[in-house]
Short mmCIF file of C-alpha atoms and ligand atoms in Angstrom, two decimals:
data_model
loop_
_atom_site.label_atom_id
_atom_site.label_comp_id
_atom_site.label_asym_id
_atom_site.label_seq_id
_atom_site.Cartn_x
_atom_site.Cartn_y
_atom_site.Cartn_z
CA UNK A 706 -37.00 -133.40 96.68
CA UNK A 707 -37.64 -129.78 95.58
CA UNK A 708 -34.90 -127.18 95.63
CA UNK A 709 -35.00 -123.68 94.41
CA UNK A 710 -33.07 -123.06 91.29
CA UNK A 711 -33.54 -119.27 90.34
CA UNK A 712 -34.77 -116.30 92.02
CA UNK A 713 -35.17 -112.36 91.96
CA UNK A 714 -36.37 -109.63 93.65
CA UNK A 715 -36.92 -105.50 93.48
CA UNK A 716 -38.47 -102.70 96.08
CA UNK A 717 -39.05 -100.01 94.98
CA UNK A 718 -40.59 -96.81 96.41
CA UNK A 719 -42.85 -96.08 93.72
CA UNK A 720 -44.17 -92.53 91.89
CA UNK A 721 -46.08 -91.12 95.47
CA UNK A 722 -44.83 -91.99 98.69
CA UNK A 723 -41.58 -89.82 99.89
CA UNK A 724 -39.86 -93.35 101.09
CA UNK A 725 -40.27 -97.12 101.15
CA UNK A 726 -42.32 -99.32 104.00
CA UNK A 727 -41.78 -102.41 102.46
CA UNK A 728 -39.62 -104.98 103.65
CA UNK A 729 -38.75 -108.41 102.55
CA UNK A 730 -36.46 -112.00 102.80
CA UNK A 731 -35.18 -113.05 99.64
CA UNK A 732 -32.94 -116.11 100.59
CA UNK A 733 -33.67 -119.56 99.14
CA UNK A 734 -35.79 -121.59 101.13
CA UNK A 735 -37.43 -118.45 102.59
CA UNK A 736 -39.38 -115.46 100.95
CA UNK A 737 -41.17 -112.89 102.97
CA UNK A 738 -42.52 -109.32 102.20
CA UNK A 739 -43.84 -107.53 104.93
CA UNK A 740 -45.60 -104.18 103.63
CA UNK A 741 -45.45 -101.08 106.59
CA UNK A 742 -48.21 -98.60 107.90
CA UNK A 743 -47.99 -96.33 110.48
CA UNK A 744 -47.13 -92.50 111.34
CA UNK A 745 -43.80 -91.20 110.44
CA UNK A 746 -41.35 -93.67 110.09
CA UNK A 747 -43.39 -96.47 112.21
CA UNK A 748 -44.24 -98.39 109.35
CA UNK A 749 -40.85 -99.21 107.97
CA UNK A 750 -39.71 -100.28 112.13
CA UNK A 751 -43.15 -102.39 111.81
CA UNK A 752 -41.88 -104.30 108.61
CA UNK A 753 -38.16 -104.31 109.33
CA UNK A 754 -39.16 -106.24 112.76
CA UNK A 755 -41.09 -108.72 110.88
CA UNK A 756 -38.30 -109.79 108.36
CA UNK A 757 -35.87 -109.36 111.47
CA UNK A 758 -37.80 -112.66 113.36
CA UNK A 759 -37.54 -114.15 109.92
CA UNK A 760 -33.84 -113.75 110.13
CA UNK A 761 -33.40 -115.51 113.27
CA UNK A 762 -34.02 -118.90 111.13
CA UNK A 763 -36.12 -121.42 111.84
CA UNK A 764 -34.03 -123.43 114.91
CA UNK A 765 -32.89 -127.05 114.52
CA UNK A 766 -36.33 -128.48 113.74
CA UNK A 767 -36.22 -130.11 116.78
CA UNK A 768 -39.59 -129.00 118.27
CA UNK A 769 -42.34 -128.96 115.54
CA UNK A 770 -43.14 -129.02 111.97
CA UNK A 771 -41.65 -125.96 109.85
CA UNK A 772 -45.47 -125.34 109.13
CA UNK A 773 -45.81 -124.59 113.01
CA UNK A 774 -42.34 -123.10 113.51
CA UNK A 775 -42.86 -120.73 110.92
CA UNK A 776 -46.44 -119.24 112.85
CA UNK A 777 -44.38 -119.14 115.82
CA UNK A 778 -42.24 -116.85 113.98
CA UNK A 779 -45.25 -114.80 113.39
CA UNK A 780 -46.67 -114.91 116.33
CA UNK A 781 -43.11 -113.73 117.74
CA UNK A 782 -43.14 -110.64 115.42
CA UNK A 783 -46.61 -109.92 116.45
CA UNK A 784 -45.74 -109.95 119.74
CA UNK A 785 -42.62 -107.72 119.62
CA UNK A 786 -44.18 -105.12 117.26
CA UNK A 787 -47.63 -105.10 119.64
CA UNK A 788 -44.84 -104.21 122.51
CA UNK A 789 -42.49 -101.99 120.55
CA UNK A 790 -45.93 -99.97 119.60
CA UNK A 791 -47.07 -100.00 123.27
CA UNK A 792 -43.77 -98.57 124.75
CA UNK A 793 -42.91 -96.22 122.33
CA UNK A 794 -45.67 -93.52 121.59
CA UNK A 795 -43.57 -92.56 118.14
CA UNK A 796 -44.68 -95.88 117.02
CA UNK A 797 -47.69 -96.26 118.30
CA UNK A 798 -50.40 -98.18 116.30
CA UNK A 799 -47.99 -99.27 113.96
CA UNK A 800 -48.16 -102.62 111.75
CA UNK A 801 -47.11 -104.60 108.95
CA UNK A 802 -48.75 -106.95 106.87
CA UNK A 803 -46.20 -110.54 106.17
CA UNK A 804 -46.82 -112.94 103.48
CA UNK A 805 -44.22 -115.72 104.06
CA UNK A 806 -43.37 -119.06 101.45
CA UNK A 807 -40.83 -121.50 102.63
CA UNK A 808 -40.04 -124.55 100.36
CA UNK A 809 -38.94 -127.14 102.17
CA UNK A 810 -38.10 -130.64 101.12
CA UNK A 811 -41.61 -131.79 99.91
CA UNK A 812 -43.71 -128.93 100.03
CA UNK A 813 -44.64 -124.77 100.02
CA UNK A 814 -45.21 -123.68 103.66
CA UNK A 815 -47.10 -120.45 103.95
CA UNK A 816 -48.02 -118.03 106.58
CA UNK A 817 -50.02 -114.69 105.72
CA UNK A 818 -51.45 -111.81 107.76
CA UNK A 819 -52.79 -109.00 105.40
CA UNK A 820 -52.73 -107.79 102.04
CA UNK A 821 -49.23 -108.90 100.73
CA UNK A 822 -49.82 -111.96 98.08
CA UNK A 823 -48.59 -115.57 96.81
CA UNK A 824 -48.64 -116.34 93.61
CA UNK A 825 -48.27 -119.28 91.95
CA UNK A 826 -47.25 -119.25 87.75
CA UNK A 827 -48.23 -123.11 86.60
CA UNK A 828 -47.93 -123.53 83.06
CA UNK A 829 -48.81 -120.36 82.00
CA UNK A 830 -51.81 -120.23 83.72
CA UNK A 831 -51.03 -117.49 87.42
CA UNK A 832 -52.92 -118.29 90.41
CA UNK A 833 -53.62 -116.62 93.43
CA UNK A 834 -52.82 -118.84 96.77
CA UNK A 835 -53.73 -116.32 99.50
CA UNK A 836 -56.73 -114.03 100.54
CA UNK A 837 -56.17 -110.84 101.10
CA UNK A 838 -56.94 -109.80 105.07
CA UNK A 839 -58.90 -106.77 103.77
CA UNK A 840 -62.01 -104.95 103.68
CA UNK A 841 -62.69 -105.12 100.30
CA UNK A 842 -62.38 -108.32 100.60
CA UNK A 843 -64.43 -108.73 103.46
CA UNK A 844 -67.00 -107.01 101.29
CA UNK A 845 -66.83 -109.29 97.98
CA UNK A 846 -67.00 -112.28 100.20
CA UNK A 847 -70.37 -111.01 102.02
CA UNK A 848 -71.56 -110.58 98.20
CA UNK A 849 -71.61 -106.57 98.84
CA UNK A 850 -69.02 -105.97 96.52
CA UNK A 851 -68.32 -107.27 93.09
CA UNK A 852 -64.86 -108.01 92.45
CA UNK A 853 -64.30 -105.49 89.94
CA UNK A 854 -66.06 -102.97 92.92
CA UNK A 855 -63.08 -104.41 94.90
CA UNK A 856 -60.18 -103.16 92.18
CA UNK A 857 -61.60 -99.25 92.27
CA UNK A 858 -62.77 -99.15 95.99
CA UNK A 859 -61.24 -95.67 97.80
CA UNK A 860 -60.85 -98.18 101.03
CA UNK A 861 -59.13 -100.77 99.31
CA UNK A 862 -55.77 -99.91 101.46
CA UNK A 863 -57.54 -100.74 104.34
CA UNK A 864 -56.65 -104.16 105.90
CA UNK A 865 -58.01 -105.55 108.54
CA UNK A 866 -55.65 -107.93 110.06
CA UNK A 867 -52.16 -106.78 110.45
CA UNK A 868 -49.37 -107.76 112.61
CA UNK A 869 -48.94 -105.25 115.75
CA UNK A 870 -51.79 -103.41 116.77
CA UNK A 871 -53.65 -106.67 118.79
CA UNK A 872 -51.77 -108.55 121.33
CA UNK A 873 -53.05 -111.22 119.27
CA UNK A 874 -53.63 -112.11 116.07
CA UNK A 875 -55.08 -114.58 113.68
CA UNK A 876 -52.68 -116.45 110.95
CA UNK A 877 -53.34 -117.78 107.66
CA UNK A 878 -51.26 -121.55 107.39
CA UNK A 879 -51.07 -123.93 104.03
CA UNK A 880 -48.69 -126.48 103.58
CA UNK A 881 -49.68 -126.90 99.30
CA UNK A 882 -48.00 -129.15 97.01
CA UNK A 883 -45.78 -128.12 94.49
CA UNK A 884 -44.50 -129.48 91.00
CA UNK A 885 -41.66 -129.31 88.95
CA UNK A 886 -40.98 -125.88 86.90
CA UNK A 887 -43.58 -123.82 89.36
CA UNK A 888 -42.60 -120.20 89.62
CA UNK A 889 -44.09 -117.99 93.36
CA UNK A 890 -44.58 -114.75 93.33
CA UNK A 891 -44.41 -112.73 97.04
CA UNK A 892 -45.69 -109.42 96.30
CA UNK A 893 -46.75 -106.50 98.49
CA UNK A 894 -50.22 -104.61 97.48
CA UNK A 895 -48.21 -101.70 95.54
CA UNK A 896 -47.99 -104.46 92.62
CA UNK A 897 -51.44 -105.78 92.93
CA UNK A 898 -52.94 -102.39 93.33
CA UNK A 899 -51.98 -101.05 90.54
CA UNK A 900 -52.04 -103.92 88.12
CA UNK A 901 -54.89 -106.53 87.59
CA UNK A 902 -54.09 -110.35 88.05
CA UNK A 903 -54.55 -110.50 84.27
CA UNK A 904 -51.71 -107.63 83.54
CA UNK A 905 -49.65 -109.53 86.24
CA UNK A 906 -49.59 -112.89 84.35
CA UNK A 907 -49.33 -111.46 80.92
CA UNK A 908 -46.18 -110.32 82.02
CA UNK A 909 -44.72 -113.26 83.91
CA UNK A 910 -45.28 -114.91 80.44
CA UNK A 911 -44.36 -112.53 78.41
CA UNK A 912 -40.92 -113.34 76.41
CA UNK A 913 -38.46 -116.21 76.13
CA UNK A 914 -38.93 -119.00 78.80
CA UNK A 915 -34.74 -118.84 79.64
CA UNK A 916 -35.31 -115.25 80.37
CA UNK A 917 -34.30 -114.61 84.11
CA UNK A 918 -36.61 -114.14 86.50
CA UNK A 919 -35.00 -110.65 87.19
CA UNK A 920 -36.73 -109.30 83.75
CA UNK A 921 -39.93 -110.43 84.65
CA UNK A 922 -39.26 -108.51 88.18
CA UNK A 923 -38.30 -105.48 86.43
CA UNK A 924 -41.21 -105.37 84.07
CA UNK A 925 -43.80 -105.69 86.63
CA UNK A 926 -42.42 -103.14 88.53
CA UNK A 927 -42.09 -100.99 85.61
CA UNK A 928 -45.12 -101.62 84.88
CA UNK A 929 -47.30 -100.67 88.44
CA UNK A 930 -44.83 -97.26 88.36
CA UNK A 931 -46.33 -96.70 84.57
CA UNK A 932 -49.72 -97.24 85.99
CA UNK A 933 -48.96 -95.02 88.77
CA UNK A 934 -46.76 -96.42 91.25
CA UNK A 935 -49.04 -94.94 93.83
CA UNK A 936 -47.74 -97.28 96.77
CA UNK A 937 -44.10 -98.88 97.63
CA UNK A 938 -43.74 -102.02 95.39
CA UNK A 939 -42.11 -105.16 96.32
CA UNK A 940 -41.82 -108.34 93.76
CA UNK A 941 -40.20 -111.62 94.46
CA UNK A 942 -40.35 -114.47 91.72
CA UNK A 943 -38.67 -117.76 93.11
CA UNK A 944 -38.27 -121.05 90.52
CA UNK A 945 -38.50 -124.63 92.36
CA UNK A 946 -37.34 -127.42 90.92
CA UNK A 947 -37.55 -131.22 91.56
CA UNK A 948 -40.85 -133.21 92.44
CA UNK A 949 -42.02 -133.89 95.97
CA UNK A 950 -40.81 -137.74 96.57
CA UNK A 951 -38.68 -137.58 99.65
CA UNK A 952 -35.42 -136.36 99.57
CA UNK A 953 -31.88 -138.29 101.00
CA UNK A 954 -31.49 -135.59 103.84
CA UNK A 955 -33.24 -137.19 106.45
CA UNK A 956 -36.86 -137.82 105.81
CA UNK A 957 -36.63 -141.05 103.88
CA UNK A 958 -37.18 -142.42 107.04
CA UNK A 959 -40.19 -140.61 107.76
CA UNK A 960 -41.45 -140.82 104.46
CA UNK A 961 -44.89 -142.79 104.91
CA UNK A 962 -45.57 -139.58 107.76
CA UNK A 963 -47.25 -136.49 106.39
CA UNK A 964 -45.03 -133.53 105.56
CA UNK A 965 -47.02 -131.59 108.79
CA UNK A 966 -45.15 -133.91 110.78
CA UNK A 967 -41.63 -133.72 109.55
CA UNK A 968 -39.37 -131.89 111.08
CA UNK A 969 -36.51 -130.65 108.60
CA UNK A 970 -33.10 -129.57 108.91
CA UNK A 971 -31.30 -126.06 109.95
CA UNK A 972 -31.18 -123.25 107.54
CA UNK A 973 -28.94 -120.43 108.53
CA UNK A 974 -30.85 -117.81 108.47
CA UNK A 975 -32.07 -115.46 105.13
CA UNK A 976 -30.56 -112.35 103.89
CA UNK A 977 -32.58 -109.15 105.13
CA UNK A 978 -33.16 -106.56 103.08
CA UNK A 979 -34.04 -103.27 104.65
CA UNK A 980 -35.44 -100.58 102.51
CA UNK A 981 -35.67 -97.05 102.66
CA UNK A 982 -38.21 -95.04 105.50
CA UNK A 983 -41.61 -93.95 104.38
CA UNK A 984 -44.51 -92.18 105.77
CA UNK A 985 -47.42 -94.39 104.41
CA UNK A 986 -50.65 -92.40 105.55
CA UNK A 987 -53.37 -94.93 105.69
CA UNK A 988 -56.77 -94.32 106.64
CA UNK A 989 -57.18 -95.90 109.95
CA UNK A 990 -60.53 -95.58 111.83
CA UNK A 991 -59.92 -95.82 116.23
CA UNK A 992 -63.38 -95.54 117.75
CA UNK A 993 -61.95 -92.25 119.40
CA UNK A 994 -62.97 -90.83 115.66
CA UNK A 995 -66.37 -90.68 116.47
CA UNK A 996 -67.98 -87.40 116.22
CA UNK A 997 -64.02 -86.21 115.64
CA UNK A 998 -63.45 -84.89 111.87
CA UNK A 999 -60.01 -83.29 112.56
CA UNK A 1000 -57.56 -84.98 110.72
CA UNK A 1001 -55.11 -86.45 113.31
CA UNK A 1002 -51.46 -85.65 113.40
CA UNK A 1003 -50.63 -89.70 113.63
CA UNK A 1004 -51.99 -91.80 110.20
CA UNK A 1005 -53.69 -94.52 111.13
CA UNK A 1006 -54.77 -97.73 109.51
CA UNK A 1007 -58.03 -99.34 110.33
CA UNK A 1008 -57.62 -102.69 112.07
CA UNK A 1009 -61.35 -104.46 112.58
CA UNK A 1010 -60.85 -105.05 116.07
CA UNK A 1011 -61.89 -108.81 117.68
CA UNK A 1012 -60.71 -107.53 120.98
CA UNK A 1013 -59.77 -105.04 123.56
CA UNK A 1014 -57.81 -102.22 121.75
CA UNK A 1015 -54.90 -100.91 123.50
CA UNK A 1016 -54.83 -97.63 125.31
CA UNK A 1017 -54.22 -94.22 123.13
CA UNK A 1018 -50.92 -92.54 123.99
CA UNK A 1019 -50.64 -90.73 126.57
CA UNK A 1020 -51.86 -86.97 125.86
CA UNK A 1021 -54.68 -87.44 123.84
CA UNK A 1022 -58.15 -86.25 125.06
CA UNK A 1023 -60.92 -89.04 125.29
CA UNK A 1024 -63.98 -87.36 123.33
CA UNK A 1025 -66.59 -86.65 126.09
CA UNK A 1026 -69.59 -88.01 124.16
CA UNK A 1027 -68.92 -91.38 124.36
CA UNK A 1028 -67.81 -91.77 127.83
CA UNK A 1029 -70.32 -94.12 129.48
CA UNK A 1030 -71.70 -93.67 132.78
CA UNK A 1031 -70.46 -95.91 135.79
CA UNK A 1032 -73.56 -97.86 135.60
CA UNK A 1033 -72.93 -98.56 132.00
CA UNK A 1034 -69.20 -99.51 132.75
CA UNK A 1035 -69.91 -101.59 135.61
CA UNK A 1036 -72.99 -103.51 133.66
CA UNK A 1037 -70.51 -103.42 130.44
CA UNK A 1038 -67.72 -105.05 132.65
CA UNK A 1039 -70.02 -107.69 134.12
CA UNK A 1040 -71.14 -108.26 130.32
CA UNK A 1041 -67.14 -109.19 129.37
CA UNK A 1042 -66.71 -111.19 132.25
CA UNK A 1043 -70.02 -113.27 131.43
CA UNK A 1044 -69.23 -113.32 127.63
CA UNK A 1045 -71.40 -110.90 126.97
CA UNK A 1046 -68.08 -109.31 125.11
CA UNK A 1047 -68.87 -111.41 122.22
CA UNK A 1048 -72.48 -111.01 121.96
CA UNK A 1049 -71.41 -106.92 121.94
CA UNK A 1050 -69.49 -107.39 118.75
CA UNK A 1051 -72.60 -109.00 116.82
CA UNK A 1052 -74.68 -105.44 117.06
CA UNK A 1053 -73.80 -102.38 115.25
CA UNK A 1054 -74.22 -98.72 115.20
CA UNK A 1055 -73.94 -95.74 112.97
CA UNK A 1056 -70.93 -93.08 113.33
CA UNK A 1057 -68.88 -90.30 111.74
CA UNK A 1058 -65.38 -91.19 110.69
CA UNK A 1059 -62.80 -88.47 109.04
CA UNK A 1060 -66.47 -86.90 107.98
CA UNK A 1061 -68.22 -90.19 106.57
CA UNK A 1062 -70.97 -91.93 107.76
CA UNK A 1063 -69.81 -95.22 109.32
CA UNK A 1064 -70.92 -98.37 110.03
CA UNK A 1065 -69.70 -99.39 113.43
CA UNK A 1066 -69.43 -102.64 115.37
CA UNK A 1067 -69.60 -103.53 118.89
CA UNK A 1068 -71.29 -100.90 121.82
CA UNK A 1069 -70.81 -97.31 121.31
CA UNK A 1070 -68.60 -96.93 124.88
CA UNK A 1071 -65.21 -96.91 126.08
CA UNK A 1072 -64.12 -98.72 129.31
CA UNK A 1073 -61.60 -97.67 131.60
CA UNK A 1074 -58.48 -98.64 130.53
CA UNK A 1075 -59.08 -97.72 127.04
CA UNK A 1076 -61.01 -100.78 126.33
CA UNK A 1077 -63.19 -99.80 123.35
CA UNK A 1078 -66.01 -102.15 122.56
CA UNK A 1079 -66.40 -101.36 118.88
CA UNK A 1080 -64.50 -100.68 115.32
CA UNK A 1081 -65.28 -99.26 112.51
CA UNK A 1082 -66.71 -101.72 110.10
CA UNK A 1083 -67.97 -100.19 107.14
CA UNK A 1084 -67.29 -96.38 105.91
CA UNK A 1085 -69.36 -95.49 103.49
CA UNK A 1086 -69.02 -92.64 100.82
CA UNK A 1087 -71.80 -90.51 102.25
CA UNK A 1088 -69.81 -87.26 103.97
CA UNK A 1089 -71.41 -86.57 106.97
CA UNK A 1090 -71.92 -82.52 105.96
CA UNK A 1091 -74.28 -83.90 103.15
CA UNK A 1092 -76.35 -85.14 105.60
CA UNK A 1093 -79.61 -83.02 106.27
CA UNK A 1094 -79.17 -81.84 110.26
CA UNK A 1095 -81.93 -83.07 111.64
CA UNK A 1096 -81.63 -86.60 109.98
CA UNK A 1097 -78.04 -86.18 111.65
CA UNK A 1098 -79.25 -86.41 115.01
CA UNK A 1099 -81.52 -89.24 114.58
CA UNK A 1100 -78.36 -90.84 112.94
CA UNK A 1101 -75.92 -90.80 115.06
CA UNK A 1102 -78.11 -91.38 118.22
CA UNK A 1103 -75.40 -94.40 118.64
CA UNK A 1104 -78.84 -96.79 118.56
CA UNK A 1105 -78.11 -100.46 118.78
CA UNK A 1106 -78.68 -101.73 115.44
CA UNK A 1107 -78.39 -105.07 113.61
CA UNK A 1108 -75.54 -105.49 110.65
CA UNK A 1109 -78.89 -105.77 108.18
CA UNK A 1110 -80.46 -102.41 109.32
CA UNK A 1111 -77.21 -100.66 109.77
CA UNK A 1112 -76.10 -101.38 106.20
CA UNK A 1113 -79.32 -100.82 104.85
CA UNK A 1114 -79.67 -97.33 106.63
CA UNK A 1115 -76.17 -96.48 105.03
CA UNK A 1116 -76.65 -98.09 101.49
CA UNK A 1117 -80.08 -96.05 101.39
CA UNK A 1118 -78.11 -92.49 102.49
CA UNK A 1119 -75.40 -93.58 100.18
CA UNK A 1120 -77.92 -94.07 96.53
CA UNK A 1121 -79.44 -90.82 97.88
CA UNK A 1122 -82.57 -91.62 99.12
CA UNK A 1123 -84.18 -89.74 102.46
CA UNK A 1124 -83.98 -92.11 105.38
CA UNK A 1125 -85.62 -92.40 108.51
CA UNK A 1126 -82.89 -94.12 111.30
MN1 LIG B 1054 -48.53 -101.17 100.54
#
C-alpha cells in the first residue's frame, strides 16, 4: 500500500510579473497546480476555481474509480470557469492550465490540461510523465520543431488546451505504477521555462539524500528567479512510500480487480492555497485579430479552437472584412449541420495576427452568434509590415489552402525568400 511520507511546496511570483496566477493543492493524497491567464486579475479567479473543485474532495467513492472521479472534477472546473467567463465580461476568455497527481492505495492517478508538469525522480534518473498541451509542442511532434527550437521559441507560452474558454474540453488520464522511494514533482511552466529538464534534475539530486524536500523546492525556485524568473513559479515535490500490493483498507477484497475499477475511500478534502493576483499578458490569437494590429485592451491567450468559440463581450466591433454574406452563412450553416464543420477545420488560410503573418485553420468567416470557424494555428515570425504590398494582397486573399501549402507559403516568407501565394 503506498502512502506519502514527505512533501513541500513554494509559489512564488517570480522577477517580471506584478502578481502571482498560480494556484495549487498541496495536501497528501492530492497535488494540483493550476497556472492562470487572462486580463487583469482573470487569471488568478481561473486557477483559484480549479483548485477550489479540487477542494470539494473526491465524494465517498461510491460511484466510479478515483481515475474517473478525478476528470469529473475537471470537467466540473471546466465547466464553471467556461460559465464564470461567459457571465462576467471582466473575466472573459479567461483559463487555467491543471496538472493533478493523486496517490491512492496502489497507484498515481493523473489528470492534465496544459502546460503545468509531472515529474517523476526514480533513482536519480527525472522523468517527465505528461505532455505539455502546447504549441511548441504541437510543433516538435509534427517534426517542425526540434526540441531545443521548442526551449527558445517566442510562442512557447502559448497553450493550446486550457480549462475555460471551450464548453468542452479534452483531458489527459494515467493511472501509472509507482515504487518505493519515488519522488513527483507538480510544477507550473515558470519552473520549466526557465530551467532545462537537465538543470531540474541536477538539482533534485543535488546534496544529502535526508535533505528535506523543502531544500530541493527552494533551490529550484531560486534557481528559475536566477535565470530570470520571467513567469510565476510553482514547485511541489511529494515522497511515496510503500509498494503497490493491496492495502488492509478495503481493497483486499478486490484485489484480483484492476486498480481502474476500485473504488477507494473518503479523503476530506486538500488544503487550498491561494496566491497573490497577477496580470499574466499572454499572447492569445481570437480570429477577430485578423486584419486587426491594435493591441487589445484584454490579454489574451491563444486556445486552438476544435469548436464553436463563444461570443466576444458585448461592445466590441466585429471587423467588417470577414463578415460573410447570407449565402455564405446559410451554405456554412447547412455545412455544420451535415458535418461539413469538421471537414472546415482540415483547410487553412493565411492571416495577420498582432502584425505577423499567420497560419490559420478552419474558413475565414464568422457565423451569427459569434461562431467563428477558424483559429490561429501557426504565427510565424514574419511581421506583416515586412511584407512587400502587393505580395500582401495576394496573401491575405483568405484563399482556401491546404496545411502543406500554407506552411510552406509561410516557412518560404519567413527564410526570406519572394513568394508567390
Ligand atoms: Mn505560467
Amino acid at each position: 500500500m503506498l502512502r506519502v511520507i514527505e512533501y513541500a511546496q513554494r509559489t512564488d511570483t517570480g522577477r517580471v510579473r506584478p502578481a502571482n496566477e498560480d494556484s495549487f493543492v498541496a495536501r497528501a493524497p492530492l497535488f494540483a497546480v493550476a497556472d492562470g491567464m487572462g486580463g487583469a486579475q482573470a487569471g488568478e479567479v481561473a486557477s483559484r476555481m480549479a483548485v477550489e473543485v479540487l477542494h470539494e474532495g473526491l465524494g465517498d467513492g461510491t460511484d466510479g474509480t478515483v481515475a474517473e472521479r478525478l476528470r469529473d472534477q475537471v470537467v466540473e472546473a471546466n465547466h464553471r470557469i467556461h460559465e464564470r467567463a461567459q457571465s462576467d465580461s471582466r473575466n472573459a476568455g479567461m483559463g487555467t492550465t491543471l496538472t493533478a497527481a493523486y496517490v491512492d492505495e496502489r497507484r498515481l492517478v493523473v489528470v492534465h490540461v496544459g502546460d503545468s508538469r509531472l515529474y517523476r525522480l526514480r533513482g536519480g534518473v527525472l522523468e517527465r510523465l505528461t505532455r505539455d498541451h502546447s504549441l511548441v509542442e504541437e510543433l516538435v511532434r509534427q517534426g517542425r520543431l526540434t526540441p531545443e527550437e521548442a526551449a527558445e521559441h517566442p510562442q512557447r507560452s502559448i497553450i493550446t488546451r486550457a480549462l475555460g474558454p471551450e464548453s468542452e474540453v479534452a483531458i489527459d488520464s494515467e493511472v501509472l505504477r509507482v515504487q518505493d522511494a519515488d519522488v513527483f514533482m507538480v510544477c507550473s511552466d515558470g519552473l520549466t521555462a526557465m530551467l532545462s529538464d537537465e538543470r531540474i534534475g541536477d538539482l533534485l539530486n543535488a546534496g544529502a539524500p535526508e535533505d528535506p524536500l523543502q531544500v530541493r523546492v527552494d533551490a529550484l525556485v531560486d534557481a528559475a528567479n536566477d535565470a530570470g524568473g520571467r513567469d510565476n513559479i510553482t514547485v511541489l515535490l511529494f515522497r511515496v512510500a510503500g509498494d503497490d500490493t493491496p492495502g488492509t483498507m478495503g481493497s483486499q477484497a478486490v484485489s484480483s480487480v484492476a486498480i481502474e475499477d476500485q473504488p477507494t475511500g473518503t479523503h476530506p478534502g486538500p488544503d487550498v492555497k491561494d496566491l497573490d493576483q497577477a496580470t499574466a499578458v499572454m499572447p492569445i490569437v481570437t480570429p477577430a485579430d485578423l486584419d486587426d494590429e491594435d493591441e487589445d485592451a484584454h490579454p489574451r491567450h491563444l486556445i486552438e479552437a476544435s469548436g464553436p468559440r463563444s461570443p466576444r463581450p458585448a461592445g466590441k466591433k466585429r471587423r467588417r472584412g470577414l463578415r460573410a454574406g447570407p449565402f455564405i452563412v446559410l451554405f456554412l450553416i447547412g455545412c455544420i449541420l451535415t458535418g461539413g464543420y469538421f471537414a472546415s477545420q482540415t483547410v487553412y488560410f493565411v492571416g495577420s495576427y498582432k502584425g505577423l503573418v499567420t497560419v490559420y485553420r478552419g474558413l475565414p468567416y464568422d457565423l451569427p452568434a459569434g461562431i467563428r470557424l477558424y483559429s490561429a494555428n501557426y504565427p510565424s515570425s514574419v511581421p506583416v509590415d515586412e511584407v512587400d504590398p502587393q505580395l500582401r494582397k495576394r496573401l491575405f486573399d483568405h484563399r482556401i489552402r491546404s496545411l502543406g501549402d500554407a506552411n510552406d507559403l509561410v516557412s518560404r516568407l519567413e527564410r526570406g525568400e519572394v513568394v508567390k501565394p
